[in-house]
Amino acid sequence: MIDFLFGPFVEFSFMRRALVGCLALSLSAPPIGVFLMLRRMSLMTEAMSHAILPGAAAGFLVAGLSLPAMTLGGLTAGLAVALLAGFVTRRTGIKEDASLAAFYLISLAGGVLLVSLRGSQVDLLHILFGSVLALDDPALWLLGGIATVTLVGLAALYRPLVMECVDPQFLRIVSRAGGPVHYAFLGLVVMNLVGGFQALGTLLAVGLMILPAVATRFWAIDLAGLLPLSVAFAMAASLIGLELAYHADLPTGPAIVLSAGLIYLGSLLLGPQGGLVRRLFRRRHLEA
């Protein structure tokens, strides 16, 4: 049993690299997902994850499958779309979710077109679905750096972020930090999506950010429980997904995200904070 669980990581260096990269991503992305969930912005990350595609595709056109070029391009495109969506929302009557949806569709189509101009179908699949088993040292340094910056940034922004989750109007009244905090937080979101893009691709980058965060809502009621539990769920999904991919010969990125999805479904059924089973037994008790 021990050999079954740990054998792949002992025997193959690419499995160890994939595990380290996923664990680094699990440290930073799920806490971001918790704050997105509390601010009712979970679906926004799906749009922003596709917004990085044209920038990554531009980097690919210039330098091929170059980590620095694609990372810089994706980061620039993601931040540009976030700022443009905010600008359109403030200058017009369109809601932020609608403007993000519009830019998301434009970005996705433009990114796929850019990759198709020069790359092959394999390159397109690499960008859309990632290649977690092909992570090298520069990619691991990038993921580790993103995790470090994210944790330090969340520690610095913790109090205003909590206030904005509870009452954003109050934060705007008592402090002028609301706008800078919001854009700093969006910057952390984009950074983690770029990191997720390196491992899981643009289509699945949001998986480890949102699914563990939503699953924790059925187990904890405050940030002291939500934040560490989201990290634990993401790490468990990473390990389970890598094991499934290795032993069952499955695509690694989808296996990791599906493992996170199974944790969410299990939490939905069995979680003590509003899980379906608990609600069912509570109803029967009251009826009796």
mmCIF file of N, CA, C and O in Angstrom, residues 189-249:
data_model
loop_
_atom_site.group_PDB
_atom_site.id
_atom_site.type_symbol
_atom_site.label_atom_id
_atom_site.label_comp_id
_atom_site.label_asym_id
_atom_site.label_seq_id
_atom_site.Cartn_x
_atom_site.Cartn_y
_atom_site.Cartn_z
ATOM 1 N N VAL A 189 -5.373 37.804 -7.700
ATOM 2 C CA VAL A 189 -6.184 36.829 -8.441
ATOM 3 C C VAL A 189 -5.530 36.495 -9.777
ATOM 4 O O VAL A 189 -5.373 35.315 -10.142
ATOM 5 N N VAL A 190 -5.117 37.529 -10.501
ATOM 6 C CA VAL A 190 -4.498 37.309 -11.812
ATOM 7 C C VAL A 190 -3.193 36.535 -11.667
ATOM 8 O O VAL A 190 -2.905 35.626 -12.458
ATOM 9 N N MET A 191 -2.385 36.881 -10.662
ATOM 10 C CA MET A 191 -1.126 36.161 -10.448
ATOM 11 C C MET A 191 -1.361 34.676 -10.239
ATOM 12 O O MET A 191 -0.654 33.828 -10.788
ATOM 13 N N ASN A 192 -2.359 34.336 -9.434
ATOM 14 C CA ASN A 192 -2.626 32.925 -9.172
ATOM 15 C C ASN A 192 -3.221 32.221 -10.384
ATOM 16 O O ASN A 192 -2.987 31.027 -10.581
ATOM 17 N N LEU A 193 -3.992 32.945 -11.182
ATOM 18 C CA LEU A 193 -4.491 32.349 -12.422
ATOM 19 C C LEU A 193 -3.353 32.083 -13.395
ATOM 20 O O LEU A 193 -3.352 31.068 -14.096
ATOM 21 N N VAL A 194 -2.376 32.986 -13.431
ATOM 22 C CA VAL A 194 -1.204 32.766 -14.282
ATOM 23 C C VAL A 194 -0.422 31.558 -13.784
ATOM 24 O O VAL A 194 0.053 30.731 -14.572
ATOM 25 N N GLY A 195 -0.271 31.438 -12.452
ATOM 26 C CA GLY A 195 0.393 30.263 -11.909
ATOM 27 C C GLY A 195 -0.374 28.990 -12.211
ATOM 28 O O GLY A 195 0.216 27.967 -12.597
ATOM 29 N N GLY A 196 -1.699 29.036 -12.053
ATOM 30 C CA GLY A 196 -2.516 27.883 -12.381
ATOM 31 C C GLY A 196 -2.459 27.539 -13.857
ATOM 32 O O GLY A 196 -2.523 26.363 -14.243
ATOM 33 N N PHE A 197 -2.314 28.560 -14.694
ATOM 34 C CA PHE A 197 -2.203 28.336 -16.136
ATOM 35 C C PHE A 197 -0.965 27.501 -16.463
ATOM 36 O O PHE A 197 -1.001 26.633 -17.342
ATOM 37 N N GLN A 198 0.145 27.736 -15.755
ATOM 38 C CA GLN A 198 1.362 26.982 -16.017
ATOM 39 C C GLN A 198 1.172 25.490 -15.742
ATOM 40 O O GLN A 198 1.752 24.652 -16.427
ATOM 41 N N ALA A 199 0.354 25.171 -14.749
ATOM 42 C CA ALA A 199 0.175 23.770 -14.370
ATOM 43 C C ALA A 199 -1.064 23.130 -14.984
ATOM 44 O O ALA A 199 -1.011 21.999 -15.469
ATOM 45 N N LEU A 200 -2.182 23.851 -14.964
ATOM 46 C CA LEU A 200 -3.461 23.255 -15.333
ATOM 47 C C LEU A 200 -4.060 23.818 -16.609
ATOM 48 O O LEU A 200 -5.110 23.347 -17.063
ATOM 49 N N GLY A 201 -3.440 24.844 -17.216
ATOM 50 C CA GLY A 201 -3.981 25.442 -18.420
ATOM 51 C C GLY A 201 -5.036 26.497 -18.112
ATOM 52 O O GLY A 201 -5.535 26.593 -16.995
ATOM 53 N N THR A 202 -5.377 27.270 -19.115
ATOM 54 C CA THR A 202 -6.313 28.366 -18.884
ATOM 55 C C THR A 202 -7.726 27.878 -18.583
ATOM 56 O O THR A 202 -8.476 28.536 -17.863
ATOM 57 N N LEU A 203 -8.122 26.727 -19.109
ATOM 58 C CA LEU A 203 -9.489 26.257 -18.898
ATOM 59 C C LEU A 203 -9.698 25.679 -17.505
ATOM 60 O O LEU A 203 -10.816 25.674 -16.996
ATOM 61 N N LEU A 204 -8.624 25.183 -16.873
ATOM 62 C CA LEU A 204 -8.765 24.521 -15.574
ATOM 63 C C LEU A 204 -8.057 25.266 -14.449
ATOM 64 O O LEU A 204 -8.073 24.794 -13.305
ATOM 65 N N ALA A 205 -7.444 26.426 -14.761
ATOM 66 C CA ALA A 205 -6.664 27.144 -13.754
ATOM 67 C C ALA A 205 -7.496 27.528 -12.548
ATOM 68 O O ALA A 205 -6.992 27.604 -11.423
ATOM 69 N N VAL A 206 -8.770 27.780 -12.768
ATOM 70 C CA VAL A 206 -9.638 28.235 -11.687
ATOM 71 C C VAL A 206 -10.091 27.083 -10.783
ATOM 72 O O VAL A 206 -10.613 27.313 -9.696
ATOM 73 N N GLY A 207 -9.848 25.841 -11.193
ATOM 74 C CA GLY A 207 -10.356 24.690 -10.452
ATOM 75 C C GLY A 207 -9.854 24.612 -9.024
ATOM 76 O O GLY A 207 -10.632 24.451 -8.074
ATOM 77 N N LEU A 208 -8.535 24.706 -8.829
ATOM 78 C CA LEU A 208 -7.965 24.623 -7.481
ATOM 79 C C LEU A 208 -8.194 25.893 -6.678
ATOM 80 O O LEU A 208 -7.924 25.909 -5.484
ATOM 81 N N MET A 209 -8.673 26.934 -7.321
ATOM 82 C CA MET A 209 -8.946 28.174 -6.602
ATOM 83 C C MET A 209 -10.353 28.172 -6.005
ATOM 84 O O MET A 209 -10.548 28.583 -4.851
ATOM 85 N N ILE A 210 -11.330 27.687 -6.746
ATOM 86 C CA ILE A 210 -12.721 27.830 -6.331
ATOM 87 C C ILE A 210 -13.286 26.580 -5.656
ATOM 88 O O ILE A 210 -13.942 26.673 -4.608
ATOM 89 N N LEU A 211 -13.047 25.397 -6.217
ATOM 90 C CA LEU A 211 -13.688 24.194 -5.687
ATOM 91 C C LEU A 211 -13.326 23.911 -4.224
ATOM 92 O O LEU A 211 -14.220 23.659 -3.405
ATOM 93 N N PRO A 212 -12.048 23.947 -3.820
ATOM 94 C CA PRO A 212 -11.761 23.735 -2.391
ATOM 95 C C PRO A 212 -12.372 24.817 -1.509
ATOM 96 O O PRO A 212 -12.825 24.527 -0.390
ATOM 97 N N ALA A 213 -12.383 26.055 -1.996
ATOM 98 C CA ALA A 213 -12.950 27.149 -1.204
ATOM 99 C C ALA A 213 -14.443 26.949 -0.978
ATOM 100 O O ALA A 213 -14.951 27.135 0.136
ATOM 101 N N VAL A 214 -15.160 26.549 -2.023
ATOM 102 C CA VAL A 214 -16.603 26.334 -1.880
ATOM 103 C C VAL A 214 -16.888 25.128 -0.992
ATOM 104 O O VAL A 214 -17.845 25.133 -0.201
ATOM 105 N N ALA A 215 -16.047 24.088 -1.091
ATOM 106 C CA ALA A 215 -16.249 22.901 -0.263
ATOM 107 C C ALA A 215 -16.122 23.220 1.223
ATOM 108 O O ALA A 215 -16.838 22.641 2.058
ATOM 109 N N THR A 216 -15.240 24.137 1.585
ATOM 110 C CA THR A 216 -15.040 24.452 3.005
ATOM 111 C C THR A 216 -16.270 25.083 3.629
ATOM 112 O O THR A 216 -16.424 25.031 4.856
ATOM 113 N N ARG A 217 -17.132 25.668 2.824
ATOM 114 C CA ARG A 217 -18.319 26.345 3.362
ATOM 115 C C ARG A 217 -19.243 25.372 4.079
ATOM 116 O O ARG A 217 -20.048 25.793 4.910
ATOM 117 N N PHE A 218 -19.114 24.076 3.774
ATOM 118 C CA PHE A 218 -19.942 23.070 4.436
ATOM 119 C C PHE A 218 -19.296 22.527 5.712
ATOM 120 O O PHE A 218 -19.887 21.673 6.383
ATOM 121 N N TRP A 219 -18.091 23.013 6.046
ATOM 122 C CA TRP A 219 -17.385 22.510 7.218
ATOM 123 C C TRP A 219 -17.030 23.603 8.232
ATOM 124 O O TRP A 219 -16.830 23.305 9.414
ATOM 125 N N ALA A 220 -16.896 24.832 7.789
ATOM 126 C CA ALA A 220 -16.470 25.918 8.672
ATOM 127 C C ALA A 220 -17.349 27.133 8.441
ATOM 128 O O ALA A 220 -17.963 27.288 7.375
ATOM 129 N N ILE A 221 -17.387 28.017 9.444
ATOM 130 C CA ILE A 221 -18.261 29.189 9.358
ATOM 131 C C ILE A 221 -17.496 30.500 9.464
ATOM 132 O O ILE A 221 -18.084 31.563 9.281
ATOM 133 N N ASP A 222 -16.201 30.451 9.763
ATOM 134 C CA ASP A 222 -15.427 31.685 9.860
ATOM 135 C C ASP A 222 -14.106 31.513 9.127
ATOM 136 O O ASP A 222 -13.717 30.401 8.743
ATOM 137 N N LEU A 223 -13.410 32.623 8.929
ATOM 138 C CA LEU A 223 -12.174 32.595 8.154
ATOM 139 C C LEU A 223 -11.094 31.761 8.820
ATOM 140 O O LEU A 223 -10.242 31.189 8.134
ATOM 141 N N ALA A 224 -11.103 31.693 10.152
ATOM 142 C CA ALA A 224 -10.119 30.888 10.858
ATOM 143 C C ALA A 224 -10.217 29.417 10.472
ATOM 144 O O ALA A 224 -9.230 28.678 10.533
ATOM 145 N N GLY A 225 -11.392 28.969 10.066
ATOM 146 C CA GLY A 225 -11.569 27.605 9.586
ATOM 147 C C GLY A 225 -11.537 27.492 8.080
ATOM 148 O O GLY A 225 -10.997 26.530 7.525
ATOM 149 N N LEU A 226 -12.106 28.485 7.389
ATOM 150 C CA LEU A 226 -12.213 28.418 5.934
ATOM 151 C C LEU A 226 -10.848 28.419 5.251
ATOM 152 O O LEU A 226 -10.605 27.631 4.328
ATOM 153 N N LEU A 227 -9.950 29.300 5.672
ATOM 154 C CA LEU A 227 -8.675 29.460 4.976
ATOM 155 C C LEU A 227 -7.783 28.217 5.070
ATOM 156 O O LEU A 227 -7.357 27.685 4.031
ATOM 157 N N PRO A 228 -7.480 27.709 6.275
ATOM 158 C CA PRO A 228 -6.618 26.513 6.311
ATOM 159 C C PRO A 228 -7.277 25.274 5.724
ATOM 160 O O PRO A 228 -6.605 24.438 5.106
ATOM 161 N N LEU A 229 -8.596 25.159 5.895
ATOM 162 C CA LEU A 229 -9.281 23.987 5.363
ATOM 163 C C LEU A 229 -9.288 23.993 3.835
ATOM 164 O O LEU A 229 -9.174 22.938 3.203
ATOM 165 N N SER A 230 -9.400 25.167 3.237
ATOM 166 C CA SER A 230 -9.360 25.244 1.772
ATOM 167 C C SER A 230 -8.001 24.792 1.244
ATOM 168 O O SER A 230 -7.907 24.101 0.225
ATOM 169 N N VAL A 231 -6.937 25.174 1.945
ATOM 170 C CA VAL A 231 -5.590 24.737 1.559
ATOM 171 C C VAL A 231 -5.468 23.217 1.689
ATOM 172 O O VAL A 231 -4.921 22.545 0.803
ATOM 173 N N ALA A 232 -5.976 22.668 2.800
ATOM 174 C CA ALA A 232 -5.904 21.219 3.009
ATOM 175 C C ALA A 232 -6.682 20.466 1.929
ATOM 176 O O ALA A 232 -6.209 19.442 1.403
ATOM 177 N N PHE A 233 -7.855 20.943 1.573
ATOM 178 C CA PHE A 233 -8.648 20.300 0.525
ATOM 179 C C PHE A 233 -7.916 20.344 -0.821
ATOM 180 O O PHE A 233 -7.925 19.367 -1.577
ATOM 181 N N ALA A 234 -7.305 21.484 -1.144
ATOM 182 C CA ALA A 234 -6.594 21.613 -2.415
ATOM 183 C C ALA A 234 -5.387 20.680 -2.469
ATOM 184 O O ALA A 234 -5.106 20.050 -3.501
ATOM 185 N N MET A 235 -4.667 20.578 -1.360
ATOM 186 C CA MET A 235 -3.516 19.667 -1.319
ATOM 187 C C MET A 235 -3.965 18.223 -1.459
ATOM 188 O O MET A 235 -3.331 17.431 -2.174
ATOM 189 N N ALA A 236 -5.072 17.869 -0.797
ATOM 190 C CA ALA A 236 -5.591 16.512 -0.922
ATOM 191 C C ALA A 236 -6.023 16.226 -2.362
ATOM 192 O O ALA A 236 -5.747 15.141 -2.902
ATOM 193 N N ALA A 237 -6.686 17.190 -3.001
ATOM 194 C CA ALA A 237 -7.112 17.010 -4.398
ATOM 195 C C ALA A 237 -5.901 16.849 -5.310
ATOM 196 O O ALA A 237 -5.931 16.044 -6.252
ATOM 197 N N SER A 238 -4.838 17.612 -5.051
ATOM 198 C CA SER A 238 -3.627 17.499 -5.868
ATOM 199 C C SER A 238 -3.018 16.109 -5.754
ATOM 200 O O SER A 238 -2.662 15.483 -6.764
ATOM 201 N N LEU A 239 -2.892 15.613 -4.521
ATOM 202 C CA LEU A 239 -2.301 14.290 -4.314
ATOM 203 C C LEU A 239 -3.175 13.195 -4.910
ATOM 204 O O LEU A 239 -2.679 12.303 -5.624
ATOM 205 N N ILE A 240 -4.479 13.264 -4.657
ATOM 206 C CA ILE A 240 -5.391 12.245 -5.197
ATOM 207 C C ILE A 240 -5.398 12.286 -6.719
ATOM 208 O O ILE A 240 -5.370 11.246 -7.391
ATOM 209 N N GLY A 241 -5.433 13.497 -7.293
ATOM 210 C CA GLY A 241 -5.453 13.622 -8.750
ATOM 211 C C GLY A 241 -4.197 13.075 -9.398
ATOM 212 O O GLY A 241 -4.265 12.392 -10.437
ATOM 213 N N LEU A 242 -3.045 13.354 -8.807
ATOM 214 C CA LEU A 242 -1.792 12.823 -9.358
ATOM 215 C C LEU A 242 -1.752 11.299 -9.266
ATOM 216 O O LEU A 242 -1.292 10.619 -10.194
ATOM 217 N N GLU A 243 -2.236 10.753 -8.149
ATOM 218 C CA GLU A 243 -2.281 9.294 -8.009
ATOM 219 C C GLU A 243 -3.215 8.675 -9.052
ATOM 220 O O GLU A 243 -2.881 7.668 -9.691
ATOM 221 N N LEU A 244 -4.386 9.255 -9.220
ATOM 222 C CA LEU A 244 -5.336 8.734 -10.210
ATOM 223 C C LEU A 244 -4.760 8.810 -11.619
ATOM 224 O O LEU A 244 -4.896 7.875 -12.407
ATOM 225 N N ALA A 245 -4.139 9.942 -11.930
ATOM 226 C CA ALA A 245 -3.581 10.111 -13.269
ATOM 227 C C ALA A 245 -2.496 9.078 -13.552
ATOM 228 O O ALA A 245 -2.405 8.537 -14.662
ATOM 229 N N TYR A 246 -1.686 8.786 -12.540
ATOM 230 C CA TYR A 246 -0.583 7.836 -12.731
ATOM 231 C C TYR A 246 -1.092 6.407 -12.846
ATOM 232 O O TYR A 246 -0.730 5.677 -13.778
ATOM 233 N N HIS A 247 -1.937 5.992 -11.898
ATOM 234 C CA HIS A 247 -2.348 4.587 -11.851
ATOM 235 C C HIS A 247 -3.441 4.250 -12.862
ATOM 236 O O HIS A 247 -3.524 3.108 -13.315
ATOM 237 N N ALA A 248 -4.275 5.221 -13.198
ATOM 238 C CA ALA A 248 -5.367 4.951 -14.134
ATOM 239 C C ALA A 248 -5.094 5.506 -15.528
ATOM 240 O O ALA A 248 -5.969 5.423 -16.403
ATOM 241 N N ASP A 249 -3.902 6.078 -15.719
ATOM 242 C CA ASP A 249 -3.508 6.629 -17.021
ATOM 243 C C ASP A 249 -4.524 7.664 -17.521
ATOM 244 O O ASP A 249 -5.050 7.570 -18.632
#
